[in-house]
Coordinates of C-alpha atoms in Angstrom, one line a residue:
M759 CA 117.0 92.7 140.5
T760 CA 118.1 89.6 138.6
D761 CA 121.5 88.3 137.7
E762 CA 122.6 87.3 134.2
Q763 CA 120.8 84.0 134.6
G764 CA 117.5 85.7 135.5
V765 CA 117.7 84.7 139.2
R766 CA 116.6 87.4 141.7
R767 CA 119.6 88.3 143.9
A768 CA 120.3 90.4 147.1
A769 CA 121.2 94.1 146.8
E770 CA 124.7 95.2 146.8
P771 CA 125.7 97.9 149.4
G772 CA 124.2 101.2 148.4
E773 CA 122.2 99.7 145.6
L774 CA 118.4 100.2 145.1
L775 CA 116.6 96.9 144.8
L776 CA 113.0 97.0 143.6
P777 CA 110.7 94.7 145.6
G778 CA 108.5 93.7 142.6
K779 CA 108.0 90.1 141.8
W780 CA 107.5 90.5 138.0
E781 CA 108.8 87.8 135.8
P782 CA 108.6 87.7 132.0
R783 CA 106.1 85.3 130.4
L784 CA 107.5 82.4 128.4
Y785 CA 107.2 84.1 125.1
Q786 CA 108.8 87.3 126.5
V787 CA 111.9 85.6 127.9
D788 CA 114.1 85.9 124.8
V789 CA 113.5 89.7 124.6
W790 CA 114.0 90.1 128.4
E791 CA 117.2 88.0 128.3
A792 CA 118.5 90.1 125.4
L793 CA 118.0 93.3 127.4
S794 CA 119.4 91.8 130.6
S795 CA 122.5 90.5 128.8
G796 CA 123.4 94.1 127.7
R797 CA 122.0 94.4 124.2
T798 CA 121.5 98.2 123.7
R799 CA 119.5 98.1 120.5
V800 CA 116.3 96.0 120.6
D801 CA 113.4 96.1 118.1
V802 CA 110.2 94.1 119.0
C803 CA 107.3 93.8 116.6
A804 CA 104.6 91.9 118.3
H805 CA 100.8 91.3 118.2
R806 CA 98.2 93.0 120.3
R807 CA 98.2 92.0 124.0
W808 CA 101.7 90.5 123.8
G809 CA 102.6 92.8 126.8
K810 CA 105.0 95.2 125.1
D811 CA 104.6 98.1 127.5
E812 CA 104.6 95.7 130.5
V813 CA 108.1 94.5 129.5
A814 CA 109.2 98.0 128.8
L815 CA 108.1 99.3 132.2
N816 CA 109.8 96.5 134.1
W817 CA 112.9 96.7 132.1
A818 CA 113.2 100.5 132.7
A819 CA 112.7 99.9 136.4
E820 CA 115.5 97.3 136.3
A821 CA 117.8 99.5 134.2
A822 CA 117.2 102.5 136.5
T823 CA 118.5 100.4 139.4
R824 CA 121.6 99.2 137.6
R825 CA 122.6 102.7 136.3
Q826 CA 121.6 106.1 137.7
G827 CA 120.3 108.1 134.8
T828 CA 117.3 109.5 133.0
Y829 CA 114.9 107.1 131.2
W830 CA 112.1 108.0 128.8
H831 CA 109.0 106.0 127.7
L832 CA 107.8 107.7 124.5
L833 CA 104.4 107.2 122.8
P834 CA 103.4 109.0 119.6
E835 CA 101.5 111.7 121.6
A836 CA 101.7 112.9 125.2
A837 CA 97.9 112.5 125.7
Q838 CA 98.2 108.9 124.5
A839 CA 101.2 108.4 126.8
R840 CA 99.2 109.6 129.8
K841 CA 96.3 107.3 129.1
A842 CA 98.2 104.2 128.0
I843 CA 101.1 104.4 130.5
W844 CA 100.8 107.0 133.3
E845 CA 97.2 106.3 134.2
A846 CA 96.9 102.7 133.0
V847 CA 95.6 100.1 135.4
N848 CA 96.5 96.4 135.3
P849 CA 93.2 94.6 134.8
H850 CA 94.5 91.5 136.5
T851 CA 95.6 93.3 139.7
G852 CA 93.6 96.5 139.8
R853 CA 96.8 98.5 140.4
R854 CA 98.4 101.2 138.3
R855 CA 101.1 99.8 136.1
I856 CA 103.7 102.4 137.0
E857 CA 103.2 101.6 140.7
E858 CA 103.7 97.9 140.1
A859 CA 107.0 98.6 138.2
F860 CA 108.1 101.5 140.5
P861 CA 106.7 100.8 144.0
A862 CA 106.5 103.5 146.6
S863 CA 109.6 102.3 148.4
A864 CA 111.6 103.0 145.3
R865 CA 110.2 106.5 144.6
K866 CA 111.4 109.8 146.0
G867 CA 109.3 112.2 144.0
R868 CA 106.4 112.2 141.6
S869 CA 105.1 114.9 139.2
A870 CA 101.8 114.2 137.5
N871 CA 102.0 117.3 135.3
D872 CA 105.3 116.1 133.8
M873 CA 104.5 112.4 134.1
R874 CA 107.8 112.0 135.9
L875 CA 109.1 109.8 138.7
E876 CA 112.3 110.4 140.7
L877 CA 113.7 107.2 142.3
T878 CA 115.5 107.0 145.6
N879 CA 118.9 106.3 143.9
G880 CA 118.6 109.5 141.8
S881 CA 117.4 108.0 138.6
V882 CA 114.5 109.7 136.7
W883 CA 111.8 108.0 134.6
Q884 CA 109.4 110.0 132.5
V885 CA 106.6 109.4 130.0
A886 CA 106.3 111.8 127.0
G887 CA 105.2 112.1 123.4
S888 CA 107.7 111.4 120.7
D889 CA 105.8 114.1 118.6
N890 CA 107.4 116.7 121.0
Y891 CA 110.7 115.0 121.7
D892 CA 112.7 118.2 121.4
S893 CA 110.9 119.6 124.5
L894 CA 112.9 117.0 126.5
V895 CA 116.2 118.5 125.5
G896 CA 118.5 119.3 128.4
S897 CA 119.1 115.8 129.8
S898 CA 121.0 112.9 128.3
P899 CA 118.8 109.8 128.6
A900 CA 120.4 106.5 129.5
G901 CA 117.5 104.5 128.0
V902 CA 114.6 105.3 125.7
V903 CA 111.5 103.2 124.9
F904 CA 109.7 104.0 121.6
S905 CA 106.2 102.5 122.1
E906 CA 103.9 102.3 119.1
W907 CA 107.0 103.0 117.0
S908 CA 105.1 102.5 113.7
L909 CA 102.9 105.4 114.6
S910 CA 105.7 107.7 115.9
R911 CA 107.7 110.4 114.2
P912 CA 110.8 108.6 112.8
D913 CA 112.9 111.8 113.3
A914 CA 112.6 111.4 117.0
W915 CA 115.0 108.4 116.8
N916 CA 117.3 110.3 114.5
F917 CA 117.5 113.1 117.1
L918 CA 118.1 110.8 120.1
R919 CA 120.4 108.2 118.3
P920 CA 123.7 110.2 118.7
I921 CA 122.9 110.9 122.4
L922 CA 122.5 107.2 123.2
A923 CA 125.5 106.3 121.1
E924 CA 127.7 108.8 123.0
N925 CA 126.6 107.7 126.5
G926 CA 126.2 104.0 125.9
G927 CA 122.5 104.1 126.4
W928 CA 119.9 101.7 125.2
A929 CA 116.9 101.9 122.9
L930 CA 113.9 99.6 122.9
F931 CA 111.4 99.8 120.0
L932 CA 107.9 98.3 120.5
W933 CA 105.2 98.2 117.8
T934 CA 102.6 96.5 115.8
P935 CA 102.6 97.0 111.9
R936 CA 100.8 99.9 110.3
G937 CA 101.6 99.1 106.7
R938 CA 105.1 99.0 105.2
N939 CA 106.3 102.3 106.7
H940 CA 109.5 103.5 108.5
A941 CA 109.1 100.9 111.2
V942 CA 109.1 98.0 108.8
R943 CA 112.0 99.4 106.8
A944 CA 114.0 99.9 110.0
F945 CA 113.2 96.4 111.3
E946 CA 114.3 94.7 108.1
S947 CA 117.5 96.7 108.1
R948 CA 118.2 95.9 111.7
K949 CA 117.4 92.2 111.3
A950 CA 120.3 92.2 108.7
D951 CA 122.6 93.5 111.4
P952 CA 122.4 90.9 114.3
E953 CA 125.6 92.2 115.8
G954 CA 124.2 95.6 116.3
W955 CA 120.5 94.8 116.8
F956 CA 118.4 92.2 118.5
T957 CA 115.1 91.9 116.6
W958 CA 112.0 89.9 117.6
R959 CA 108.8 89.4 115.6
A960 CA 105.9 87.6 117.4
S961 CA 102.7 86.5 115.7
A962 CA 99.6 85.6 117.8
E963 CA 99.6 82.2 116.2
K964 CA 103.0 81.4 117.8
T965 CA 102.8 82.9 121.3
G966 CA 99.7 81.1 122.6
V967 CA 98.3 84.2 124.2
F968 CA 95.0 83.5 122.3
T969 CA 93.4 80.1 121.6
T970 CA 92.6 79.1 118.0
E971 CA 88.9 79.8 118.8
Q972 CA 89.6 83.2 120.2
L973 CA 91.7 84.2 117.1
A974 CA 88.9 83.0 114.8
R975 CA 86.4 85.1 116.8
E976 CA 88.7 88.1 116.6
K977 CA 89.0 87.7 112.9
A978 CA 85.2 87.4 112.4
E979 CA 84.5 90.4 114.6
L980 CA 87.0 92.6 112.8
V981 CA 85.4 91.8 109.4
A982 CA 82.0 92.6 110.9
E983 CA 83.2 95.8 112.5
C984 CA 85.0 97.1 109.4
G985 CA 82.1 96.4 107.2
S986 CA 84.4 94.9 104.6
E987 CA 86.0 91.5 104.5
E988 CA 89.1 92.9 102.8
E989 CA 89.7 95.5 105.4
G990 CA 88.8 93.3 108.3
L991 CA 91.2 90.6 107.2
A992 CA 93.9 93.2 106.6
R993 CA 93.5 94.6 110.1
Y994 CA 93.6 91.0 111.6
A995 CA 96.7 90.2 109.5
S996 CA 98.4 93.4 110.7
E997 CA 97.5 93.4 114.4
Y998 CA 97.5 89.7 115.2
L999 CA 99.7 88.1 112.5
V1000 CA 102.1 91.1 112.4
D1001 CA 102.0 91.0 108.6
F1002 CA 104.2 93.8 107.2
D1003 CA 102.4 93.9 103.9
A1004 CA 98.8 93.9 105.2
A1005 CA 96.8 96.9 104.1
I1006 CA 96.5 99.4 107.0
P1007 CA 93.0 100.5 108.2
G1008 CA 91.5 102.9 105.8
A1009 CA 94.1 102.3 103.1
Y1010 CA 93.0 103.2 99.6
F1011 CA 95.4 101.0 97.6
G1012 CA 96.7 98.4 100.1
G1013 CA 94.6 95.5 98.9
L1014 CA 95.3 96.3 95.2
I1015 CA 99.1 96.4 95.8
G1016 CA 98.8 93.1 97.7
R1017 CA 97.0 91.6 94.7
A1018 CA 99.7 92.9 92.3
E1019 CA 102.3 91.2 94.4
A1020 CA 100.4 88.0 94.5
E1021 CA 100.0 88.1 90.7
G1022 CA 103.7 88.6 90.2
R1023 CA 103.4 92.2 88.9
I1024 CA 105.9 93.5 91.4
G1025 CA 109.4 92.4 90.4
R1026 CA 112.0 93.4 87.8
V1027 CA 110.6 95.8 85.2
P1028 CA 113.5 97.1 83.1
Y1029 CA 113.6 100.3 81.1
D1030 CA 112.8 99.7 77.4
P1031 CA 114.8 102.2 75.3
A1032 CA 112.3 101.8 72.5
L1033 CA 109.5 103.4 74.6
K1034 CA 109.3 106.9 75.9
V1035 CA 109.1 107.5 79.6
D1036 CA 106.3 109.6 81.0
T1037 CA 106.5 111.1 84.4
A1038 CA 103.9 112.3 86.9
W1039 CA 104.7 114.8 89.6
D1040 CA 103.4 116.1 92.9
L1041 CA 105.3 119.3 93.8
G1042 CA 105.7 120.3 97.4
I1043 CA 106.8 123.6 98.8
D1044 CA 108.8 123.0 101.9
D1045 CA 107.4 119.5 101.7
Y1046 CA 107.8 116.3 99.7
T1047 CA 108.1 116.2 95.9
A1048 CA 107.3 112.9 94.4
I1049 CA 107.8 111.8 90.7
W1050 CA 106.8 108.5 89.1
F1051 CA 108.3 107.2 85.9
F1052 CA 106.1 105.2 83.5
Q1053 CA 106.2 103.4 80.2
Q1054 CA 103.1 102.2 78.4
V1055 CA 102.5 99.3 76.0
G1056 CA 98.9 99.1 74.8
R1057 CA 96.8 99.0 78.0
E1058 CA 99.7 97.8 80.1
V1059 CA 101.4 100.4 82.3
R1060 CA 105.0 99.8 83.6
A1061 CA 106.1 101.8 86.7
I1062 CA 109.9 101.6 86.2
D1063 CA 111.2 104.2 88.7
Y1064 CA 110.3 106.5 91.5
F1065 CA 111.9 109.7 92.9
E1066 CA 111.2 111.5 96.1
T1067 CA 112.8 114.3 98.0
A1068 CA 112.0 117.0 100.5
G1069 CA 113.0 120.6 100.9
E1070 CA 114.7 120.8 97.5
G1071 CA 114.4 123.6 94.9
L1072 CA 113.1 122.9 91.4
Q1073 CA 116.5 123.2 89.8
S1074 CA 117.9 120.5 92.1
I1075 CA 114.9 118.3 91.5
V1076 CA 115.2 118.5 87.7
A1077 CA 118.9 117.8 87.9
Q1078 CA 118.5 114.8 90.2
A1079 CA 115.3 113.3 88.9
I1080 CA 115.2 114.1 85.2
A1081 CA 118.5 115.1 83.7
A1082 CA 120.5 112.5 85.6
K1083 CA 118.5 109.5 84.4
P1084 CA 119.2 107.8 81.1
Y1085 CA 115.6 108.0 79.8
V1086 CA 114.0 109.4 76.7
Y1087 CA 111.0 111.3 77.9
G1088 CA 107.6 111.8 76.5
S1089 CA 105.2 113.8 78.7
H1090 CA 105.8 115.3 82.2
H1091 CA 102.4 115.3 83.9
L1092 CA 102.0 118.0 86.5
P1093 CA 99.0 119.1 88.5
H1094 CA 96.9 122.1 87.6
D1095 CA 98.3 124.3 90.4
V1096 CA 101.7 124.4 88.7
M1097 CA 100.3 127.4 86.8
V1098 CA 99.8 129.4 90.0
R1099 CA 102.1 132.4 90.0
E1100 CA 104.4 132.7 93.1
L1101 CA 105.3 136.0 94.7
G1102 CA 108.7 134.6 95.8
A1103 CA 109.6 133.8 92.2
A1104 CA 109.1 137.3 90.7
G1105 CA 105.5 136.4 89.8
R1106 CA 106.5 133.4 87.7
S1107 CA 104.6 130.1 87.9
R1108 CA 106.3 126.9 88.5
Y1109 CA 105.3 125.9 85.0
E1110 CA 107.3 128.8 83.6
T1111 CA 110.2 128.0 86.0
L1112 CA 110.4 124.4 84.8
A1113 CA 110.1 125.3 81.2
G1114 CA 112.8 127.9 81.6
M1115 CA 115.1 125.1 82.9
G1116 CA 114.6 123.2 79.6
L1117 CA 112.0 120.8 80.8
S1118 CA 109.9 120.1 77.7
G1119 CA 106.7 118.2 77.1
I1120 CA 105.0 119.5 80.2
S1121 CA 101.4 118.4 80.4
V1122 CA 99.2 120.3 82.9
G1123 CA 96.3 118.2 84.2
A1124 CA 92.8 119.4 84.8
A1125 CA 91.8 120.4 88.3
L1126 CA 90.9 117.2 90.1
G1127 CA 89.5 116.4 93.5
P1128 CA 91.3 113.7 95.5
E1129 CA 88.6 111.2 95.0
E1130 CA 89.0 111.4 91.2
R1131 CA 92.7 110.7 91.5
I1132 CA 92.1 107.9 93.9
N1133 CA 89.5 106.3 91.7
A1134 CA 91.8 106.6 88.7
G1135 CA 94.6 105.1 90.6
R1136 CA 92.4 102.1 91.6
L1137 CA 91.6 101.5 88.0
M1138 CA 95.2 101.7 86.9
I1139 CA 96.9 99.5 89.6
P1140 CA 95.4 96.2 88.2
I1141 CA 97.1 96.9 84.8
T1142 CA 100.4 98.1 86.2
W1143 CA 103.7 96.3 86.6
F1144 CA 106.1 97.7 89.2
D1145 CA 109.8 97.5 89.5
A1146 CA 110.3 96.2 93.0
E1147 CA 113.7 97.8 93.6
K1148 CA 113.4 101.2 91.9
C1149 CA 109.8 101.7 93.0
A1150 CA 110.2 100.4 96.5
L1151 CA 109.5 103.7 98.3
G1152 CA 106.7 104.5 95.9
L1153 CA 105.0 101.2 96.6
D1154 CA 105.4 101.9 100.3
R1155 CA 103.6 105.2 99.8
L1156 CA 100.8 103.6 97.8
R1157 CA 100.3 101.0 100.6
A1158 CA 100.3 103.6 103.3
Y1159 CA 98.0 106.1 101.6
R1160 CA 94.8 106.1 103.7
K1161 CA 91.7 107.8 104.9
R1162 CA 91.7 110.3 107.7
W1163 CA 90.2 109.0 111.0
S1164 CA 87.9 111.5 112.7
R1165 CA 88.0 111.1 116.5
A1166 CA 84.9 113.3 116.7
T1167 CA 82.7 111.2 114.5
H1168 CA 84.6 107.9 114.9
S1169 CA 84.6 107.5 111.1
Y1170 CA 86.9 107.9 108.1
S1171 CA 86.6 111.2 106.2
G1172 CA 88.7 111.9 103.1
P1173 CA 92.4 111.3 102.5
L1174 CA 95.0 111.9 105.2
H1175 CA 97.7 114.3 104.2
D1176 CA 101.0 112.8 105.3
E1177 CA 104.3 111.6 103.9
A1178 CA 102.4 109.0 101.8
S1179 CA 100.0 111.3 100.1
H1180 CA 102.5 113.0 97.8
G1181 CA 103.5 109.8 96.0
A1182 CA 99.9 108.6 95.9
D1183 CA 98.8 112.0 94.4
A1184 CA 101.5 111.8 91.7
F1185 CA 100.4 108.3 90.9
G1186 CA 96.7 109.4 90.7
E1187 CA 97.7 112.4 88.5
F1188 CA 99.2 110.1 85.9
A1189 CA 96.3 107.6 86.1
A1190 CA 93.8 110.4 85.5
N1191 CA 95.6 112.2 82.7
R1192 CA 97.6 109.6 80.8
R1193 CA 97.1 109.3 77.0
G1194 CA 94.7 112.2 76.9
A1195 CA 92.3 110.8 79.5
A1196 CA 91.6 114.3 80.7
Q1197 CA 92.1 117.7 79.2
A1198 CA 95.8 118.6 79.3
R1199 CA 97.9 121.4 78.0
S1200 CA 101.4 120.7 76.5
S1201 CA 104.3 123.1 76.6
P1202 CA 106.3 123.9 73.5
R1203 CA 109.4 121.7 73.1
L1204 CA 112.1 123.5 75.0
H1205 CA 115.7 122.5 75.2
A1206 CA 118.2 123.0 78.0
P1207 CA 121.2 125.3 77.6
G1208 CA 124.0 123.7 75.8
G1209 CA 121.7 121.7 73.5
L1210 CA 120.7 119.0 76.2
S1211 CA 117.2 117.9 75.5
W1212 CA 115.0 115.8 77.8
M1213 CA 112.6 115.1 75.0
A1214 CA 113.2 112.9 72.0

């Protein structure tokens, strides 16, 4: 164990002292000192081979000797946790990493099934998947590591946050960017709160882990392996330069959104009262509902707003997203399945339900495959201006929309259905159906009770 200056000291009476000789590398020292000094919220975004899990393992061992308690090391999935942590071998020593951090003299028990160690001082350390965090309910962890945080379920942190706040426990987040998702948003928010959070961002160009020649080779190999210079460079920027805005592997729109930003088409795009606002929807049942708000001038498309919610009924969605906004509406573009009749709604379709609420100008798009919406979206992004503030979440969804990776075939196959797909589908719906680009059906002009109209 080390003191506050990082000097290894003798054990106090009755205290467990790990015999390991691990010391942080030079570029890891700031993070290690933050943890050692008592910082309880630490967020580290670092490049590949920085040694993120190595720091986490040794810090957990250190923390477990300081305070008797339960400590968790969470990866996105339990199978990944077993391979990357529980069974991982240090290539430099040939020993298992957990045995280096928690030597036999410090362990009292070990369960391979639960990936769980019990230490001689009564502390417990366990590896698990954050996808199944609620299965660990029953103990109050004193420390939690979120490894590969950018690929993990964000609600795992929401669940564990109050537990750690109540018992004074610590949380360590370790990750490499995977597009501008929850991990990036959280990091930027935490960076603005230096009193509450210690944040650290480490690019491979700054740490010296790789030589300039090695980085150049990695970049060239990624381009060759991806079969596309754009995707190879995006993956290099993400994994080695920790670029938050780099397109994620398999992203459909990431490069186009990056180009829009470089060309200055993401900024302030105010609502023009002289132009009608068209909307495009993706309706979820017990899922996300996404709505884009557009204005058009000639060939130019302006994305002025974006709305997203989950688990809300149609009445609440219309009230929040449509009636509450000061826009004069043109057409509301909805996908073809809005016409499907629902047993739970007395056999009425969602089209009829929306029309009955006073939503007028409903345009029902033709049945489209995902590739048609994607191709339409690709054609529209280069002529679209985006409001950076009001469309921030929508832009994140477009950046993150990607192909599904098949572990069986080791290839991409079709779009991945996740939190990003709803906003992307709504965007593609408008791109494919705007200004009569595809066959559409318009509803009669209906008015809300009390004379309120959402159409000019």
